[in-house]
Amino acid sequence: MPVPDPTKPSHNEVLKDAIPTLAGNLAATMADPEADRFSVDDTQFLKFHGAYQQDDRDLRKTGKKFMMMIRGRIPGGVMTSQQYITFDDLATEYGNNTLRLTTRQSIQFHGVLLHGLGPLIKKINESLLSTLAACGDVNRNITASPTPAYTKARELVYQDSVRVADALNPQTKAYHSIWIDGQQLNLEDEENINFVDPLYGKTYLPRKFKISFVTPPSNDMDVFTNDLGYIAITDGDELLGYNVTIGGGMGRSHNQQATFPRLADVVGFIPADKAVAIAKAALTIHRDHGDRSNRKHARLKYVVAEKGLEWIRAELERRAEITIEDARPYEFTSTGDLYGWHRAVDGKLFLTSYVEMGRIKDNEGRAQKTAFRQVAEQFPHVEFRLSANQNVIIANVPESDRSGITDLLATHGVRVDNQASILHSASMACPSLPTCGLGLAESERMLPALIDRIEKLGGELGLGGEEIIIRSTGCPNGCARPYMAEMAFVGKAPGRYQFWLGGNASGTRLNRVYKEVIKEAEIEAELTPLFKRYKAERTEGERFGDFAARVFWPEQDTDAAAEAANN
Ligand code: SF4
């Protein structure tokens, strides 16, 4: 791949500069009854509106069938039951009759034809949610801990996440014009040519920007994988403020050493009322210092890695006009979800329902899509919360509804206890084939059967019942956060994966490449000696990821981010 000229802006930068409203010719194309696709340049604008143009890769041999992926913008992943019903309707009417949960607490629709895009996005907006900035070079869907189990401060943290999300919304009127009014903006109009977003400027960010709010002890957000993170510091139910983290990110490219996954650094503590100020400061650092010539090197993490933490801290303080205090102590103990029924701190109940590979669908014997739909219809006061581990939390449930929801789910084959085996319930995969244009290998369609095989092998070797966090992605972009997993498979080519080991259970350590390429069919042969050695040499209670990190990379910092925070 040619190295981009560092003196020249990338093509995406040229496009944004030419049409700063981000309107492209999207509305004009949708008004054409013959059109089945957008132009290549317009697909870049489309992302800012929350949609990707894709084609069904299973059908490529017989020609390209274009279809759209649309991603909702659902701050903190919190939906009313009515909003959930709307999304369920839209998946049935316009998509492939499935709802795909994402690792950023959102829902994606797959398989939508071009002329379904307009009504689908309009109806999402009518439900008071949006798709604006769900993709594109802007602040993406902000994630926030969905589990109401630990402290009442979780609600204040959620409200802060919504305030930050609102403050970072792009201001272009193109979104409303296209999707609500069905109008093409006049690209020759001076006002549109000279539009400058008050926060983002004329050319927005060099790349995407991700923010997460997390409430310890659960690191269910994988906060260190975000450009900007807020670790809630609480005293009982009181929210004291946040430890701010900066410069995390998963994406990398195969065979390009200059690209790498990175854990965010902990910068220090801020009071909660400075959350918006620090977000604007971090975002504008990215806007002003990110690489605009090479999109593979454009994330904020490279600015942080190259300029250093002291520079970043000083720049944040200057832009936000605050003094950042020393980080306060905190502890993360897990990244996973609490499956089954639990009591929230307000006395209500919540149920975490396992969604295999994040795909809500109806299978023979297990009709999870229908089951969730009926819960939303028959228990309209409950909330649907999407977890960053691609599961659904049905929250705000009074004790009196517990058995009714349990029974309703059971009639559709959805259990509330023992929902999945220990390895399945700790796993995640990105969608990859057949929808994602970047997929180099199978992921969502591959991982369930692979986990069955690994589970069988573990059982035979006396490791049954051991949790191992296993993730897969179809390419190195890392949508399922594979570089935090204890064991990960990152697609390189059909049936071939890069093999990573050594993440931990609290989401505070990156894993490493254990083997550059492994064929899917050879995974058991590779794992057999590893599992045998683990069984023989593990210390008491040692997890597989900790064992791999200790044995294969003993020089590695064990827990860099957490140590920095606790100093
Ligand atoms: Fe597509 Fe790669 Fe993301 Fe998977 S990790 S969904 S293959 S971009």
Coordinates of C-alpha atoms and ligand atoms in Angstrom, one line a residue:
M1 CA 0.0 0.0 0.0
P2 CA 1.5 3.4 -1.0
V3 CA 2.5 5.7 1.9
P4 CA 0.3 8.8 1.9
D5 CA 2.0 12.1 1.2
P6 CA 2.2 13.9 4.6
T7 CA 1.9 17.3 3.0
K8 CA -1.4 16.5 1.3
P9 CA -4.8 16.2 2.9
S10 CA -6.5 12.8 2.3
H11 CA -9.4 12.6 -0.2
N12 CA -11.9 12.6 2.7
E13 CA -10.5 15.9 3.9
V14 CA -10.9 17.4 0.4
L15 CA -14.5 16.1 0.3
K16 CA -15.4 17.6 3.7
D17 CA -13.8 20.9 2.7
A18 CA -15.8 21.1 -0.5
I19 CA -19.2 20.3 1.1
P20 CA -18.9 21.2 4.8
T21 CA -22.7 20.7 5.4
L22 CA -22.0 17.0 4.6
A23 CA -25.1 16.9 2.4
G24 CA -23.4 15.4 -0.7
N25 CA -25.9 14.5 -3.3
L26 CA -27.7 12.1 -0.9
A27 CA -31.2 13.4 -1.2
A28 CA -31.0 13.8 -5.0
T29 CA -29.8 10.1 -5.3
M30 CA -32.7 8.9 -3.1
A31 CA -35.2 10.8 -5.2
D32 CA -34.0 8.9 -8.3
P33 CA -36.3 5.8 -8.5
E34 CA -33.7 4.0 -10.6
A35 CA -30.8 4.4 -8.2
D36 CA -29.6 1.4 -6.2
R37 CA -26.4 3.0 -4.8
F38 CA -24.7 6.2 -3.8
S39 CA -21.6 7.5 -5.6
V40 CA -18.3 6.6 -4.0
D41 CA -17.8 10.1 -2.7
D42 CA -21.3 10.3 -1.3
T43 CA -20.7 7.1 0.7
Q44 CA -18.2 9.2 2.8
F45 CA -20.9 11.8 3.6
L46 CA -23.4 9.0 4.2
K47 CA -21.3 7.9 7.2
F48 CA -21.9 11.1 9.0
H49 CA -25.6 10.4 8.7
G50 CA -25.2 7.0 10.4
A51 CA -25.1 4.7 7.3
Y52 CA -22.6 2.7 5.4
Q53 CA -23.1 1.5 1.8
Q54 CA -22.3 -2.2 1.6
D55 CA -23.0 -5.1 -0.7
D56 CA -23.9 -8.7 0.0
R57 CA -20.5 -10.4 -0.2
D58 CA -22.1 -13.9 -0.4
L59 CA -23.5 -12.8 -3.8
R60 CA -20.5 -11.1 -5.3
K61 CA -19.8 -13.9 -7.7
T62 CA -23.1 -13.1 -9.5
G63 CA -22.7 -9.3 -9.2
K64 CA -23.0 -6.7 -6.6
K65 CA -26.3 -6.3 -4.6
F66 CA -26.0 -3.0 -2.8
M67 CA -27.5 -2.5 0.6
M68 CA -27.1 -0.2 3.5
M69 CA -26.1 -0.6 7.1
I70 CA -27.7 2.0 9.4
R71 CA -26.6 2.5 13.0
G72 CA -28.7 4.2 15.6
R73 CA -27.4 6.9 17.9
I74 CA -28.6 5.8 21.3
P75 CA -26.6 7.6 24.1
G76 CA -25.7 5.2 26.8
G77 CA -27.7 2.5 25.0
V78 CA -30.9 3.4 26.9
M79 CA -34.2 3.0 25.0
T80 CA -37.8 3.1 26.1
S81 CA -39.9 0.1 25.3
Q82 CA -41.7 2.1 22.6
Q83 CA -38.4 3.0 21.0
Y84 CA -37.4 -0.6 21.0
I85 CA -40.7 -1.5 19.3
T86 CA -39.9 1.1 16.6
F87 CA -36.5 -0.4 16.0
D88 CA -38.0 -4.0 15.9
D89 CA -40.6 -2.8 13.4
L90 CA -37.9 -1.2 11.2
A91 CA -35.7 -4.3 11.2
T92 CA -38.6 -6.3 10.0
E93 CA -39.9 -3.9 7.4
Y94 CA -36.7 -2.6 5.9
G95 CA -33.8 -4.7 7.1
N96 CA -33.0 -8.4 7.2
N97 CA -35.4 -9.1 10.2
T98 CA -32.5 -9.0 12.7
L99 CA -31.3 -6.3 15.1
R100 CA -27.5 -6.2 15.5
L101 CA -26.2 -4.9 18.8
T102 CA -22.9 -3.1 18.6
T103 CA -20.1 -2.8 21.1
R104 CA -21.0 0.9 21.4
Q105 CA -24.4 0.3 22.8
S106 CA -26.2 0.8 19.6
I107 CA -28.3 -1.2 17.1
Q108 CA -27.5 -1.7 13.5
F109 CA -29.8 -2.6 10.7
H110 CA -28.3 -4.7 7.9
G111 CA -29.6 -5.4 4.4
V112 CA -31.6 -2.2 3.9
L113 CA -32.1 -1.2 0.2
L114 CA -31.4 2.4 -0.8
H115 CA -35.0 3.4 -1.0
G116 CA -35.7 2.0 2.5
L117 CA -33.1 4.3 4.0
G118 CA -35.2 7.5 4.0
P119 CA -38.3 6.1 5.7
L120 CA -36.1 4.1 8.2
I121 CA -34.1 7.1 9.3
K122 CA -37.1 9.3 9.5
K123 CA -38.9 6.9 11.7
I124 CA -35.9 6.6 14.1
N125 CA -36.0 10.4 14.4
E126 CA -39.8 10.3 15.1
S127 CA -39.0 7.9 17.9
L128 CA -36.8 10.7 19.4
L129 CA -33.6 8.9 18.6
S130 CA -31.2 9.6 15.8
T131 CA -28.5 8.3 13.5
L132 CA -26.7 11.6 13.1
A133 CA -23.0 11.1 13.9
A134 CA -23.4 7.4 14.6
C135 CA -20.5 7.0 12.1
G136 CA -18.2 9.6 10.4
D137 CA -15.3 11.9 11.6
V138 CA -17.2 13.1 14.6
N139 CA -17.9 12.1 18.2
R140 CA -19.7 8.7 17.9
N141 CA -22.4 7.2 20.2
I142 CA -21.3 7.9 23.8
T143 CA -21.3 4.8 25.9
A144 CA -22.1 4.7 29.6
S145 CA -22.4 1.8 32.1
P146 CA -25.9 0.3 31.7
T147 CA -26.0 -1.9 34.8
P148 CA -28.0 -0.3 37.6
A149 CA -26.6 -2.6 40.3
Y150 CA -23.8 -0.7 42.1
T151 CA -24.6 2.9 43.0
K152 CA -27.4 5.4 42.5
A153 CA -24.6 7.7 41.1
R154 CA -24.9 5.6 37.9
E155 CA -28.0 7.8 37.0
L156 CA -25.9 11.0 37.4
V157 CA -23.2 9.5 35.2
Y158 CA -25.7 8.7 32.5
Q159 CA -27.1 12.2 32.6
D160 CA -23.5 13.6 32.2
S161 CA -23.0 11.3 29.2
V162 CA -26.1 12.7 27.6
R163 CA -25.0 16.3 28.3
V164 CA -21.6 15.6 26.7
A165 CA -23.3 13.9 23.7
D166 CA -25.6 16.9 23.2
A167 CA -22.7 19.3 23.4
L168 CA -20.7 17.5 20.8
N169 CA -23.5 17.1 18.2
P170 CA -22.6 18.5 14.8
Q171 CA -24.8 21.4 13.8
T172 CA -25.2 20.9 10.0
K173 CA -28.8 21.4 8.9
A174 CA -28.2 18.8 6.1
Y175 CA -29.3 15.9 8.3
H176 CA -32.7 17.4 9.0
S177 CA -33.1 18.6 5.4
I178 CA -32.4 15.1 3.9
W179 CA -34.0 12.7 6.4
I180 CA -36.9 14.7 7.8
D181 CA -37.8 17.1 4.9
G182 CA -36.5 14.9 2.1
Q183 CA -34.8 18.0 0.5
Q184 CA -31.5 18.1 -1.3
L185 CA -29.5 21.1 0.0
N186 CA -28.3 23.4 -2.8
L187 CA -24.6 22.8 -2.9
E188 CA -24.0 26.1 -4.8
D189 CA -25.6 28.2 -2.1
E190 CA -23.0 30.5 -0.5
E191 CA -24.3 29.8 2.9
N192 CA -23.8 26.0 2.4
I193 CA -20.4 26.4 0.8
N194 CA -19.2 28.6 3.7
F195 CA -20.8 26.6 6.5
V196 CA -18.4 26.2 9.5
D197 CA -19.5 24.0 12.4
P198 CA -19.0 26.0 15.6
L199 CA -17.2 23.2 17.3
Y200 CA -15.8 20.9 14.6
G201 CA -14.9 23.7 12.1
K202 CA -15.2 23.2 8.4
T203 CA -13.5 19.8 8.0
Y204 CA -14.7 18.1 11.2
L205 CA -12.3 15.6 12.8
P206 CA -9.5 13.7 11.1
R207 CA -11.1 10.5 12.2
K208 CA -13.8 9.1 14.5
F209 CA -13.8 10.1 18.2
K210 CA -15.1 7.7 20.9
I211 CA -16.1 8.6 24.5
S212 CA -17.2 6.4 27.3
F213 CA -18.4 6.8 30.9
V214 CA -17.8 3.9 33.2
T215 CA -18.8 3.3 36.8
P216 CA -16.3 1.1 38.8
P217 CA -16.0 -1.7 39.9
S218 CA -17.3 -2.8 36.5
N219 CA -15.3 -1.9 33.4
D220 CA -18.1 -3.1 31.2
M221 CA -17.3 -0.2 28.8
D222 CA -13.7 -1.2 28.2
V223 CA -13.0 2.4 29.0
F224 CA -9.3 2.4 28.1
T225 CA -10.2 1.6 24.5
N226 CA -11.8 5.0 24.0
D227 CA -10.3 8.3 22.8
L228 CA -11.7 10.0 25.9
G229 CA -13.0 8.2 29.0
Y230 CA -14.6 9.2 32.3
I231 CA -14.1 6.9 35.2
A232 CA -16.8 7.8 37.8
I233 CA -15.4 8.4 41.3
T234 CA -18.1 7.9 43.8
D235 CA -18.6 8.0 47.5
G236 CA -21.6 5.8 48.2
D237 CA -24.3 7.2 46.0
E238 CA -22.6 10.5 45.6
L239 CA -20.8 11.3 42.3
L240 CA -17.6 13.2 43.2
G241 CA -16.3 13.6 39.7
Y242 CA -14.3 11.7 37.1
N243 CA -10.8 10.4 36.4
V244 CA -10.3 11.3 32.8
T245 CA -8.5 9.0 30.4
I246 CA -7.3 9.9 26.9
G247 CA -5.8 8.3 23.9
G248 CA -7.2 4.8 23.7
G249 CA -8.2 3.0 20.5
M250 CA -8.3 -0.5 19.0
G251 CA -7.8 0.0 15.2
R252 CA -4.7 -1.1 13.4
S253 CA -3.6 -2.4 10.1
H254 CA -1.9 -5.7 9.3
N255 CA 1.8 -5.2 8.4
Q256 CA 1.9 -1.5 9.3
Q257 CA 4.0 -1.1 12.5
A258 CA 3.0 2.6 12.8
T259 CA -0.5 1.5 13.6
F260 CA -1.3 -0.1 16.9
P261 CA -4.0 -0.7 19.5
R262 CA -3.4 1.6 22.5
L263 CA -4.7 1.8 26.1
A264 CA -5.7 5.2 27.2
D265 CA -3.7 7.1 29.7
V266 CA -5.2 8.3 32.9
V267 CA -4.8 12.1 32.9
G268 CA -6.2 13.0 36.3
F269 CA -9.4 14.0 38.2
I270 CA -12.0 16.6 37.3
P271 CA -15.2 17.6 39.0
A272 CA -18.4 16.4 37.3
D273 CA -19.4 19.9 36.2
K274 CA -16.3 20.1 33.9
A275 CA -17.3 17.0 31.9
V276 CA -18.4 19.0 28.9
A277 CA -15.5 21.4 29.0
I278 CA -13.0 18.5 29.0
A279 CA -14.8 16.8 26.2
K280 CA -14.6 19.9 24.0
A281 CA -11.0 20.3 24.9
A282 CA -10.1 16.8 24.0
L283 CA -12.1 16.9 20.8
T284 CA -10.5 20.1 19.6
I285 CA -7.0 18.8 20.3
H286 CA -7.9 15.9 18.0
R287 CA -9.4 18.4 15.5
D288 CA -6.3 20.6 15.5
H289 CA -3.4 18.0 15.9
G290 CA -4.7 14.8 14.3
D291 CA -3.1 13.6 11.1
R292 CA -5.2 14.7 8.1
S293 CA -3.1 13.1 5.4
N294 CA -3.2 9.5 6.5
R295 CA -6.5 8.1 7.8
K296 CA -4.8 5.1 9.2
H297 CA -2.7 7.3 11.5
A298 CA -5.4 9.9 12.3
R299 CA -6.9 8.8 15.6
L300 CA -6.2 10.9 18.7
K301 CA -4.2 8.0 20.2
Y302 CA -1.3 8.8 17.8
V303 CA -1.3 12.4 18.9
V304 CA -1.1 11.3 22.6
A305 CA 1.5 8.7 21.8
E306 CA 3.7 11.1 19.9
K307 CA 3.3 14.3 22.0
G308 CA 3.2 12.7 25.4
L309 CA 0.9 12.8 28.4
E310 CA 2.4 16.0 29.9
W311 CA 1.7 17.9 26.7
I312 CA -1.8 16.5 26.5
R313 CA -2.6 17.4 30.1
A314 CA -1.4 21.0 29.7
E315 CA -3.3 21.4 26.5
L316 CA -6.5 20.0 28.1
E317 CA -6.1 22.4 31.1
R318 CA -5.5 25.4 28.8
R319 CA -8.5 24.6 26.5
A320 CA -10.9 23.6 29.3
E321 CA -9.6 26.4 31.6
I322 CA -9.4 24.1 34.5
T323 CA -6.7 22.5 36.7
I324 CA -6.7 18.7 36.5
E325 CA -6.1 17.2 39.9
D326 CA -4.2 13.9 40.6
A327 CA -6.2 10.9 39.7
R328 CA -8.3 9.4 42.6
P329 CA -8.1 5.7 43.5
Y330 CA -10.6 3.2 41.9
E331 CA -10.6 -0.5 41.1
F332 CA -12.0 -2.4 38.2
T333 CA -12.8 -6.1 38.7
S334 CA -14.6 -7.2 35.6
T335 CA -15.6 -6.3 32.1
G336 CA -18.5 -8.7 31.6
D337 CA -22.3 -8.3 32.2
L338 CA -24.3 -9.6 35.1
Y339 CA -26.5 -12.2 33.4
G340 CA -29.9 -13.1 34.8
W341 CA -32.1 -11.3 37.3
H342 CA -30.5 -8.8 39.7
R343 CA -31.8 -6.1 42.0
A344 CA -30.8 -2.6 41.2
V345 CA -29.8 -0.1 43.8
D346 CA -33.3 1.6 43.7
G347 CA -35.0 -1.7 44.6
K348 CA -36.3 -2.5 41.0
L349 CA -35.1 -5.5 39.2
F350 CA -33.2 -5.9 35.9
L351 CA -32.6 -8.8 33.7
T352 CA -29.5 -9.2 31.5
S353 CA -30.3 -11.4 28.5
Y354 CA -27.5 -13.0 26.6
V355 CA -27.6 -12.3 22.9
E356 CA -25.4 -14.6 20.9
M357 CA -22.9 -12.6 18.9
G358 CA -25.1 -9.5 19.5
R359 CA -27.6 -10.7 16.8
I360 CA -31.3 -10.5 18.0
K361 CA -33.2 -12.9 15.8
D362 CA -35.7 -15.7 15.8
N363 CA -34.3 -19.2 15.5
E364 CA -36.1 -22.4 15.6
G365 CA -36.6 -23.1 19.3
R366 CA -35.3 -19.7 20.4
A367 CA -37.2 -16.7 19.2
Q368 CA -35.4 -13.9 21.0
K369 CA -36.6 -11.2 18.6
T370 CA -40.2 -12.0 19.1
A371 CA -39.7 -12.5 22.9
F372 CA -38.1 -9.0 23.4
R373 CA -40.8 -7.5 21.2
Q374 CA -43.6 -9.0 23.3
V375 CA -41.8 -7.9 26.6
A376 CA -41.8 -4.3 25.2
E377 CA -45.5 -4.5 24.3
Q378 CA -46.8 -6.2 27.4
F379 CA -44.5 -4.4 30.0
P380 CA -44.3 -0.9 28.5
H381 CA -42.8 0.7 31.6
V382 CA -39.5 -1.3 31.3
E383 CA -36.4 0.1 29.7
F384 CA -34.2 -1.6 27.2
R385 CA -30.6 -1.0 27.8
L386 CA -27.9 -2.2 25.4
S387 CA -24.6 -3.3 26.9
A388 CA -21.2 -2.8 25.3
N389 CA -20.8 -6.5 25.4
Q390 CA -23.7 -6.8 22.9
N391 CA -26.4 -8.0 25.3
V392 CA -29.8 -6.6 26.3
I393 CA -30.7 -5.4 29.8
I394 CA -34.4 -5.2 30.6
A395 CA -34.4 -2.6 33.4
N396 CA -36.9 -0.8 35.7
V397 CA -38.8 -4.0 36.4
P398 CA -41.0 -4.1 39.5
E399 CA -40.9 -7.3 41.5
S400 CA -44.5 -8.0 40.4
D401 CA -43.4 -8.4 36.7
R402 CA -40.5 -10.7 37.3
S403 CA -42.3 -14.0 36.8
G404 CA -44.4 -12.6 33.9
I405 CA -41.3 -11.6 32.0
T406 CA -39.5 -14.8 32.8
D407 CA -42.5 -16.9 31.6
L408 CA -43.0 -14.9 28.5
L409 CA -39.3 -15.3 27.5
A410 CA -39.5 -19.0 28.3
T411 CA -42.4 -19.5 25.9
H412 CA -40.0 -18.4 23.1
G413 CA -37.2 -20.5 24.3
V414 CA -35.2 -17.7 26.0
R415 CA -33.9 -18.7 29.4
V416 CA -33.1 -16.3 32.2
D417 CA -30.8 -18.8 34.1
N418 CA -27.9 -20.7 32.6
Q419 CA -28.4 -18.8 29.4
A420 CA -25.2 -19.8 27.7
S421 CA -22.1 -21.7 28.5
I422 CA -19.3 -19.9 30.3
L423 CA -17.2 -19.4 27.1
H424 CA -20.1 -18.3 25.0
S425 CA -21.3 -15.8 27.5
A426 CA -17.9 -14.2 27.7
S427 CA -17.3 -14.0 23.9
M428 CA -17.9 -11.3 21.3
A429 CA -17.5 -11.1 17.5
C430 CA -17.9 -8.3 15.0
P431 CA -20.3 -8.8 12.1
S432 CA -17.7 -9.1 9.2
L433 CA -19.0 -11.2 6.3
P434 CA -21.3 -11.0 4.5
T435 CA -22.1 -7.4 5.2
C436 CA -18.9 -5.6 6.2
G437 CA -16.8 -4.5 3.2
L438 CA -13.6 -4.6 5.2
G439 CA -13.9 -8.2 6.4
L440 CA -11.0 -10.4 5.4
A441 CA -12.4 -13.5 7.2
E442 CA -15.5 -14.7 8.9
S443 CA -16.2 -13.6 12.4
E444 CA -19.9 -13.6 13.6
R445 CA -20.7 -16.7 11.6
M446 CA -17.5 -18.4 12.6
L447 CA -17.1 -17.8 16.4
P448 CA -20.0 -19.8 17.9
A449 CA -18.9 -23.1 16.4
L450 CA -15.3 -22.4 17.2
I451 CA -16.2 -21.7 20.8
D452 CA -18.0 -25.1 20.9
R453 CA -14.8 -26.7 19.7
I454 CA -12.6 -24.8 22.3
E455 CA -15.1 -25.7 25.0
K456 CA -14.9 -29.4 24.1
L457 CA -11.1 -29.3 24.1
G458 CA -11.0 -27.5 27.4
G459 CA -13.3 -30.1 28.9
E460 CA -11.2 -33.0 27.6
L461 CA -8.1 -31.4 29.2
G462 CA -9.7 -30.8 32.6
L463 CA -10.3 -27.1 32.1
G464 CA -14.1 -27.2 31.8
G465 CA -15.8 -24.3 33.6
E466 CA -12.9 -21.9 33.3
E467 CA -13.9 -18.6 31.9
I468 CA -11.8 -17.3 29.0
I469 CA -12.7 -14.0 27.2
I470 CA -12.6 -14.9 23.5
R471 CA -13.2 -12.4 20.7
S472 CA -13.0 -12.4 17.0
T473 CA -13.0 -9.8 14.2
G474 CA -12.9 -10.2 10.5
C475 CA -10.1 -7.6 10.1
P476 CA -7.7 -5.6 12.3
N477 CA -10.0 -2.6 12.8
G478 CA -11.0 -4.2 16.0
C479 CA -14.7 -3.5 16.3
A480 CA -15.2 -6.3 18.9
R481 CA -12.2 -5.0 20.9
P482 CA -10.2 -8.1 20.2
Y483 CA -7.0 -6.6 21.6
M484 CA -8.5 -6.6 25.2
A485 CA -9.4 -10.3 25.0
E486 CA -7.6 -13.2 26.8
M487 CA -7.7 -15.0 23.4
A488 CA -8.5 -13.3 20.1
F489 CA -8.7 -14.2 16.4
V490 CA -8.2 -11.3 14.0
G491 CA -9.0 -12.0 10.3
K492 CA -6.2 -12.0 7.8
A493 CA -7.6 -14.0 4.9
P494 CA -10.5 -16.4 4.4
G495 CA -10.1 -19.1 7.1
R496 CA -6.9 -17.5 8.5
Y497 CA -6.5 -15.5 11.6
Q498 CA -3.8 -13.7 13.6
F499 CA -3.8 -15.2 17.0
W500 CA -3.6 -13.0 20.1
L501 CA -3.3 -13.9 23.8
G502 CA -2.9 -12.2 27.1
G503 CA -5.7 -9.7 27.9
N504 CA -7.2 -9.6 31.4
A505 CA -10.6 -9.8 33.0
S506 CA -10.7 -6.1 34.1
G507 CA -9.9 -4.6 30.7
T508 CA -6.7 -2.9 31.8
R509 CA -4.1 -4.8 29.7
L510 CA -3.6 -5.3 26.0
N511 CA -2.9 -8.7 24.6
R512 CA -0.1 -9.5 22.2
V513 CA 0.3 -11.4 18.9
Y514 CA 1.1 -15.0 19.8
K515 CA 1.1 -16.3 16.2
E516 CA 1.0 -14.3 13.1
V517 CA -1.2 -16.7 11.1
I518 CA -3.2 -19.7 12.1
K519 CA -5.7 -21.6 10.0
E520 CA -9.1 -22.0 11.6
A521 CA -9.0 -25.7 11.2
E522 CA -5.7 -25.9 13.2
I523 CA -6.8 -24.0 16.2
E524 CA -7.4 -27.0 18.5
A525 CA -3.9 -28.4 17.6
E526 CA -2.4 -25.0 18.5
L527 CA -4.4 -24.8 21.7
T528 CA -3.8 -28.3 23.0
P529 CA -0.2 -27.8 24.2
L530 CA -1.1 -24.3 25.5
F531 CA -4.0 -25.6 27.6
K532 CA -1.9 -28.5 28.9
R533 CA 0.8 -26.0 30.0
Y534 CA -1.8 -23.7 31.5
K535 CA -3.2 -26.6 33.5
A536 CA 0.2 -27.7 34.7
E537 CA 1.8 -24.3 35.4
R538 CA -0.9 -21.9 36.4
T539 CA -0.8 -20.4 39.8
E540 CA -3.8 -20.7 42.1
G541 CA -6.9 -19.1 40.5
E542 CA -4.8 -17.7 37.6
R543 CA -6.9 -16.9 34.5
F544 CA -5.8 -18.0 31.1
G545 CA -5.0 -14.5 29.9
D546 CA -2.9 -13.7 33.0
F547 CA -1.1 -17.0 32.6
A548 CA -0.3 -16.2 28.9
A549 CA 0.9 -12.7 29.7
R550 CA 3.1 -14.0 32.6
V551 CA 4.6 -16.8 30.7
F552 CA 5.1 -15.4 27.2
W553 CA 5.7 -11.7 27.8
P554 CA 7.1 -11.5 31.4
E555 CA 8.6 -8.1 30.6
Q556 CA 5.2 -6.5 29.8
D557 CA 3.7 -3.9 32.2
T558 CA 1.0 -5.8 33.9
D559 CA -1.5 -3.1 34.3
A560 CA -0.2 0.2 33.1
A561 CA -3.3 2.2 33.2
A562 CA -4.5 1.0 36.5
E563 CA -1.1 1.6 38.1
A564 CA -1.0 5.1 36.8
A565 CA -4.4 5.8 38.3
N566 CA -3.6 4.5 41.7
N567 CA -0.2 6.3 42.1
Ligands
SF4_1 FE1 -15.8 -5.0 9.6 FE2 -13.3 -5.2 10.5 FE3 -15.2 -4.0 12.0 FE4 -15.3 -6.6 11.7 S1 -13.6 -5.5 12.7 S2 -17.0 -5.2 11.5 S3 -14.5 -6.9 9.6 S4 -14.4 -3.3 10.1

